[in-house]
Amino acid sequence: MLPQSAPALPGAHSIFDPATFLPQLDARLKAAPDARSVRAETVATLQAARSAAMDDIIAGFNSHPRAARETVRAIASLTDALVITVHHVATTHLHPCRSATDAEQLAVLAVGGYGRAEMAPQSDVDLLFLTPYKTSAWAESVVESMLYMLWDLKLKVGHATRSVDDCLRLAAQDMTIRTSMVEHRPVAGQVTLAETLRDRLWGELFDRTVPEFIEAKLAERDARHTRQGGQRYVLEPNVKEGKGGLRDLQTLYWIAKYIHRVERAAQLVDLGFFSREEHLAFWQAEDFLWAVRCHLHLIAGRPVDVLSFDMQVEVARRMGYYDRPGRRAVELFMQDYFRHATRVGDLTRVFLTALESRHVFQQPLLDRIFRRRKKMRPGFAENAGRLTFADPDTALKDPLNILRIYEEALRTGILIHPEAMRLIASNLDLIDDDMRENPEAVRIFLDLLLKHGNPERALRRMNELGVLGAFIPEFEPIVAMMQFNVYHHYTVDEHTIQCIVALSEIEQGREVEDLPIASRIMAGDINRRVLYLAV
């Protein structure tokens, strides 16, 4: 039966309305002579219905190709209908249980991305078959029949059959299983069993292991970023796993749900994690990234998440980008992609700062104890091991403090507090022509390049927050810009920053063996200011 606590999602084809579809199927199945015929008739009927529904969903997606939220929810709703139907057939026609005991209960739960009701066209269907105790022979038969029908429908099914106690025990031991449990959602069967699992998960495991879960998810994120190249601007990004991709947004959702049981990202505004503008950025980035992923799946006909060069051209075309003077459609599309990825990084910093301020999560203790402290200059302070403005309410009355905080960060070696970044990003309009022409502003910027020996950190953070493009207007058009050819591995702004880093390393004598001539020139009588500005 359809769970009362899990209403059908919008967007599924009307033929899957349980009130009409199941009685019609039941009438046909009564004439089936045996179990094999029941399964065959069910699969044939569902195959035709699923094909028609997917055609409707894809046609709808093509009408708004840059927005995928309705599409991923509609595919999840369609999958719900398939699972509900095969469960109904298995429990009503194949394995009816007239007088079920307490042990003969079964709930079918969606987990993972399917549990969030977010599915790309080629996503796996992750199911948990939940029993109250040890799995009964009846439950085994139902699960087996359901899986055979789902496999015959050519669905990629990931599944597990566990008791409530099994779920608690395995979730305590395995962080991957625990994460999937965070996102469980009842689809068919005994809803009360799913409610029991939910109550016990939070009461006996989640509520007492919040710091452990956050630390594990952030470590997992860092390892994933390293595997994907460690840069947000790799020109063939992984839309799902890469830096600034969907998995980063999902990590925020997992943590928020683990702590506060949120069901939607919008609830993060009410809880004080995001402003309404930041939630809008979250919503827009998520919608855009899902659109890209859906197009990749539809083009390839299989689960593909890497936005490779050959895919980029076709995805850009499908999403309605077109060539403009001096810029190809694919380059405009990828610039939008990287800007969304950058915003995801900003949102992650904001979210983690809110966790720190509530003492839910702290940066590693040893980093804070053994780092050598430097005295702050007037106007700045240290908060939770990060550099911030001493008085955020008045700090930007002098716009030069936007540049000074980067200078102070390099001088002290302390990372800038995300709340300070948040303040800067929302006040970029203070960087006007008067500030750009101010001699003190020019001095600070040149010192960031020339004085502290490590220009990379300041330039990259300035770029990510939009400060670099605001202070040097000529730089803004190349932010997140890609050049579509085999010679460029990063965006134009990232290439520029890496060139300055390389120049700094040559000057510091780190490339003597590989670049002896350049190292000798840099060690001679040269005008460093001209050279750095030229690069």
CSV table of N, CA and C in Angstrom, one decimal, residues 45-135:
chain,number,residue,atom,x,y,z
A,45,THR,N,3.4,-4.7,-18.5
A,45,THR,CA,2.5,-3.6,-18.3
A,45,THR,C,3.3,-2.4,-17.8
A,46,LEU,N,4.2,-2.7,-16.8
A,46,LEU,CA,5.0,-1.6,-16.2
A,46,LEU,C,6.0,-1.0,-17.2
A,47,GLN,N,6.6,-1.9,-18.1
A,47,GLN,CA,7.5,-1.5,-19.1
A,47,GLN,C,6.9,-0.4,-20.0
A,48,ALA,N,5.7,-0.7,-20.5
A,48,ALA,CA,5.0,0.2,-21.4
A,48,ALA,C,4.7,1.5,-20.6
A,49,ALA,N,4.2,1.4,-19.4
A,49,ALA,CA,3.8,2.5,-18.6
A,49,ALA,C,5.1,3.4,-18.3
A,50,ARG,N,6.1,2.7,-17.9
A,50,ARG,CA,7.4,3.5,-17.6
A,50,ARG,C,7.9,4.2,-18.8
A,51,SER,N,7.9,3.6,-20.0
A,51,SER,CA,8.4,4.2,-21.2
A,51,SER,C,7.6,5.5,-21.5
A,52,ALA,N,6.2,5.3,-21.4
A,52,ALA,CA,5.4,6.5,-21.7
A,52,ALA,C,5.6,7.6,-20.7
A,53,ALA,N,5.8,7.3,-19.4
A,53,ALA,CA,6.0,8.3,-18.3
A,53,ALA,C,7.4,8.9,-18.5
A,54,MET,N,8.4,8.2,-18.9
A,54,MET,CA,9.7,8.8,-19.1
A,54,MET,C,9.7,9.7,-20.3
A,55,ASP,N,9.0,9.3,-21.3
A,55,ASP,CA,8.9,10.2,-22.5
A,55,ASP,C,8.3,11.6,-22.1
A,56,ASP,N,7.2,11.5,-21.2
A,56,ASP,CA,6.6,12.7,-20.7
A,56,ASP,C,7.6,13.6,-19.9
A,57,ILE,N,8.3,12.9,-19.0
A,57,ILE,CA,9.3,13.6,-18.1
A,57,ILE,C,10.4,14.3,-18.9
A,58,ILE,N,10.9,13.5,-19.9
A,58,ILE,CA,12.0,14.1,-20.7
A,58,ILE,C,11.5,15.2,-21.6
A,59,ALA,N,10.3,15.1,-22.1
A,59,ALA,CA,9.7,16.2,-22.9
A,59,ALA,C,9.6,17.4,-22.0
A,60,GLY,N,9.1,17.2,-20.8
A,60,GLY,CA,9.0,18.4,-19.9
A,60,GLY,C,10.4,19.0,-19.6
A,61,PHE,N,11.4,18.2,-19.4
A,61,PHE,CA,12.7,18.6,-19.1
A,61,PHE,C,13.3,19.5,-20.3
A,62,ASN,N,13.0,19.0,-21.5
A,62,ASN,CA,13.5,19.7,-22.7
A,62,ASN,C,12.9,21.1,-22.8
A,63,SER,N,11.7,21.3,-22.2
A,63,SER,CA,11.1,22.6,-22.2
A,63,SER,C,11.7,23.6,-21.2
A,64,HIS,N,12.4,23.1,-20.2
A,64,HIS,CA,13.1,24.0,-19.3
A,64,HIS,C,14.5,23.3,-19.0
A,65,PRO,N,15.4,23.3,-20.0
A,65,PRO,CA,16.6,22.5,-20.0
A,65,PRO,C,17.7,22.9,-19.0
A,66,ARG,N,17.5,24.1,-18.4
A,66,ARG,CA,18.5,24.6,-17.4
A,66,ARG,C,18.0,24.4,-15.9
A,67,ALA,N,16.8,23.8,-15.8
A,67,ALA,CA,16.2,23.6,-14.5
A,67,ALA,C,15.8,22.1,-14.4
A,68,ALA,N,16.3,21.4,-13.4
A,68,ALA,CA,16.1,20.0,-13.3
A,68,ALA,C,15.4,19.5,-12.1
A,69,ARG,N,15.0,20.4,-11.2
A,69,ARG,CA,14.4,20.0,-9.9
A,69,ARG,C,13.2,19.2,-10.1
A,70,GLU,N,12.3,19.7,-11.0
A,70,GLU,CA,11.0,18.9,-11.3
A,70,GLU,C,11.3,17.6,-11.9
A,71,THR,N,12.4,17.6,-12.7
A,71,THR,CA,12.7,16.3,-13.4
A,71,THR,C,13.2,15.2,-12.5
A,72,VAL,N,14.1,15.6,-11.6
A,72,VAL,CA,14.7,14.6,-10.7
A,72,VAL,C,13.7,14.1,-9.7
A,73,ARG,N,12.7,15.0,-9.4
A,73,ARG,CA,11.7,14.5,-8.5
A,73,ARG,C,10.6,13.7,-9.2
A,74,ALA,N,10.4,14.0,-10.5
A,74,ALA,CA,9.4,13.2,-11.2
A,74,ALA,C,10.0,11.8,-11.5
A,75,ILE,N,11.3,11.7,-11.7
A,75,ILE,CA,11.8,10.3,-12.0
A,75,ILE,C,11.8,9.5,-10.7
A,76,ALA,N,12.0,10.2,-9.5
A,76,ALA,CA,11.9,9.5,-8.2
A,76,ALA,C,10.4,9.1,-8.0
A,77,SER,N,9.5,9.9,-8.4
A,77,SER,CA,8.1,9.6,-8.2
A,77,SER,C,7.7,8.4,-9.1
A,78,LEU,N,8.2,8.4,-10.3
A,78,LEU,CA,8.0,7.3,-11.2
A,78,LEU,C,8.5,6.0,-10.7
A,79,THR,N,9.7,6.1,-10.1
A,79,THR,CA,10.3,4.9,-9.5
A,79,THR,C,9.5,4.5,-8.3
A,80,ASP,N,9.0,5.4,-7.5
A,80,ASP,CA,8.1,5.0,-6.4
A,80,ASP,C,6.9,4.2,-6.9
A,81,ALA,N,6.3,4.6,-8.0
A,81,ALA,CA,5.2,3.9,-8.6
A,81,ALA,C,5.6,2.5,-9.0
A,82,LEU,N,6.7,2.3,-9.6
A,82,LEU,CA,7.2,1.0,-10.0
A,82,LEU,C,7.4,0.1,-8.7
A,83,VAL,N,8.0,0.6,-7.7
A,83,VAL,CA,8.3,-0.1,-6.5
A,83,VAL,C,7.0,-0.5,-5.8
A,84,ILE,N,6.1,0.5,-5.7
A,84,ILE,CA,4.8,0.3,-5.1
A,84,ILE,C,4.0,-0.9,-5.8
A,85,THR,N,4.1,-0.8,-7.1
A,85,THR,CA,3.3,-1.8,-7.9
A,85,THR,C,3.9,-3.2,-7.8
A,86,VAL,N,5.2,-3.3,-7.9
A,86,VAL,CA,5.8,-4.7,-7.7
A,86,VAL,C,5.6,-5.2,-6.3
A,87,HIS,N,5.6,-4.3,-5.3
A,87,HIS,CA,5.3,-4.8,-4.0
A,87,HIS,C,3.9,-5.3,-3.8
A,88,HIS,N,3.0,-4.5,-4.4
A,88,HIS,CA,1.6,-4.9,-4.4
A,88,HIS,C,1.4,-6.3,-5.1
A,89,VAL,N,2.0,-6.5,-6.2
A,89,VAL,CA,1.9,-7.7,-7.0
A,89,VAL,C,2.5,-8.9,-6.1
A,90,ALA,N,3.6,-8.6,-5.5
A,90,ALA,CA,4.3,-9.7,-4.8
A,90,ALA,C,3.5,-10.1,-3.5
A,91,THR,N,2.9,-9.1,-2.9
A,91,THR,CA,2.2,-9.4,-1.6
A,91,THR,C,0.7,-9.8,-1.8
A,92,THR,N,0.2,-9.4,-3.0
A,92,THR,CA,-1.2,-9.7,-3.2
A,92,THR,C,-1.4,-10.9,-4.1
A,93,HIS,N,-0.6,-11.1,-5.1
A,93,HIS,CA,-0.8,-12.1,-6.1
A,93,HIS,C,0.2,-13.3,-6.0
A,94,LEU,N,1.4,-13.0,-5.7
A,94,LEU,CA,2.4,-14.0,-5.6
A,94,LEU,C,2.6,-14.7,-4.3
A,95,HIS,N,2.6,-13.9,-3.2
A,95,HIS,CA,2.8,-14.4,-1.9
A,95,HIS,C,1.8,-13.8,-0.9
A,96,PRO,N,0.5,-14.0,-1.1
A,96,PRO,CA,-0.5,-13.4,-0.1
A,96,PRO,C,-0.3,-14.1,1.3
A,97,CYS,N,-0.4,-13.2,2.3
A,97,CYS,CA,-0.3,-13.7,3.7
A,97,CYS,C,-1.5,-13.3,4.4
A,98,ARG,N,-2.4,-14.3,4.6
A,98,ARG,CA,-3.8,-14.1,5.1
A,98,ARG,C,-3.8,-13.7,6.6
A,99,SER,N,-2.9,-14.3,7.3
A,99,SER,CA,-2.9,-14.1,8.8
A,99,SER,C,-1.4,-13.8,9.2
A,100,ALA,N,-1.0,-12.6,8.9
A,100,ALA,CA,0.4,-12.3,9.1
A,100,ALA,C,0.7,-12.2,10.6
A,101,THR,N,1.9,-12.8,11.0
A,101,THR,CA,2.3,-12.6,12.4
A,101,THR,C,3.2,-11.4,12.5
A,102,ASP,N,3.6,-11.0,13.8
A,102,ASP,CA,4.4,-9.8,14.0
A,102,ASP,C,5.7,-10.0,13.2
A,103,ALA,N,6.2,-11.2,13.0
A,103,ALA,CA,7.5,-11.4,12.3
A,103,ALA,C,7.3,-11.2,10.8
A,104,GLU,N,6.1,-11.4,10.3
A,104,GLU,CA,5.9,-11.3,8.9
A,104,GLU,C,5.5,-9.9,8.5
A,105,GLN,N,6.3,-9.0,8.7
A,105,GLN,CA,6.1,-7.6,8.3
A,105,GLN,C,7.3,-7.2,7.4
A,106,LEU,N,7.0,-6.3,6.5
A,106,LEU,CA,8.1,-5.8,5.6
A,106,LEU,C,7.8,-4.4,5.2
A,107,ALA,N,8.8,-3.6,5.3
A,107,ALA,CA,8.7,-2.2,4.8
A,107,ALA,C,9.8,-2.0,3.7
A,108,VAL,N,9.4,-1.4,2.6
A,108,VAL,CA,10.4,-1.1,1.5
A,108,VAL,C,10.7,0.4,1.6
A,109,LEU,N,12.0,0.7,1.8
A,109,LEU,CA,12.5,2.0,2.0
A,109,LEU,C,13.4,2.4,0.9
A,110,ALA,N,13.3,3.7,0.4
A,110,ALA,CA,14.2,4.2,-0.5
A,110,ALA,C,15.4,4.8,0.3
A,111,VAL,N,16.6,4.6,-0.1
A,111,VAL,CA,17.8,5.2,0.6
A,111,VAL,C,18.7,5.8,-0.5
A,112,GLY,N,19.7,6.5,0.0
A,112,GLY,CA,20.6,7.2,-0.9
A,112,GLY,C,19.9,8.4,-1.6
A,113,GLY,N,20.3,8.6,-2.8
A,113,GLY,CA,19.7,9.7,-3.6
A,113,GLY,C,18.2,9.4,-3.9
A,114,TYR,N,17.9,8.2,-4.1
A,114,TYR,CA,16.5,7.8,-4.2
A,114,TYR,C,15.7,8.2,-2.9
A,115,GLY,N,16.3,8.0,-1.8
A,115,GLY,CA,15.7,8.4,-0.5
A,115,GLY,C,15.4,9.9,-0.4
A,116,ARG,N,16.3,10.7,-1.0
A,116,ARG,CA,16.1,12.2,-1.1
A,116,ARG,C,15.1,12.5,-2.1
A,117,ALA,N,14.6,11.6,-2.9
A,117,ALA,CA,13.7,11.8,-4.0
A,117,ALA,C,14.3,12.6,-5.1
A,118,GLU,N,15.6,12.3,-5.4
A,118,GLU,CA,16.4,13.0,-6.4
A,118,GLU,C,17.1,11.9,-7.3
A,119,MET,N,16.6,11.8,-8.5
A,119,MET,CA,17.2,10.8,-9.4
A,119,MET,C,17.4,11.3,-10.8
A,120,ALA,N,18.6,11.1,-11.3
A,120,ALA,CA,18.9,11.4,-12.7
A,120,ALA,C,18.3,10.2,-13.5
A,121,PRO,N,18.2,10.4,-14.9
A,121,PRO,CA,17.6,9.4,-15.7
A,121,PRO,C,18.3,8.0,-15.6
A,122,GLN,N,19.6,7.9,-15.2
A,122,GLN,CA,20.2,6.6,-15.1
A,122,GLN,C,20.7,6.3,-13.7
A,123,SER,N,20.1,6.9,-12.7
A,123,SER,CA,20.5,6.7,-11.4
A,123,SER,C,20.1,5.2,-10.9
A,124,ASP,N,20.9,4.7,-10.0
A,124,ASP,CA,20.5,3.4,-9.3
A,124,ASP,C,19.3,3.6,-8.5
A,125,VAL,N,18.6,2.5,-8.3
A,125,VAL,CA,17.4,2.4,-7.4
A,125,VAL,C,17.9,1.7,-6.1
A,126,ASP,N,18.2,2.5,-5.0
A,126,ASP,CA,18.7,1.9,-3.8
A,126,ASP,C,17.6,1.6,-2.8
A,127,LEU,N,17.4,0.3,-2.5
A,127,LEU,CA,16.3,-0.1,-1.6
A,127,LEU,C,16.8,-0.8,-0.4
A,128,LEU,N,16.1,-0.5,0.7
A,128,LEU,CA,16.3,-1.3,2.0
A,128,LEU,C,15.0,-2.0,2.3
A,129,PHE,N,15.1,-3.3,2.3
A,129,PHE,CA,13.9,-4.1,2.7
A,129,PHE,C,14.0,-4.4,4.2
A,130,LEU,N,13.1,-3.7,5.0
A,130,LEU,CA,13.2,-3.7,6.4
A,130,LEU,C,12.3,-4.7,7.1
A,131,THR,N,12.8,-5.5,8.0
A,131,THR,CA,12.0,-6.4,8.7
A,131,THR,C,12.1,-6.1,10.2
A,132,PRO,N,11.1,-6.6,11.0
A,132,PRO,CA,11.2,-6.3,12.5
A,132,PRO,C,12.2,-7.1,13.2
A,133,TYR,N,12.4,-8.4,12.8
A,133,TYR,CA,13.3,-9.3,13.4
A,133,TYR,C,14.1,-10.0,12.3
A,134,LYS,N,14.5,-11.2,12.6
A,134,LYS,CA,15.1,-12.0,11.6
A,134,LYS,C,14.1,-12.2,10.4
A,135,THR,N,14.7,-12.1,9.2
A,135,THR,CA,13.8,-12.2,8.0
A,135,THR,C,13.1,-13.5,7.9
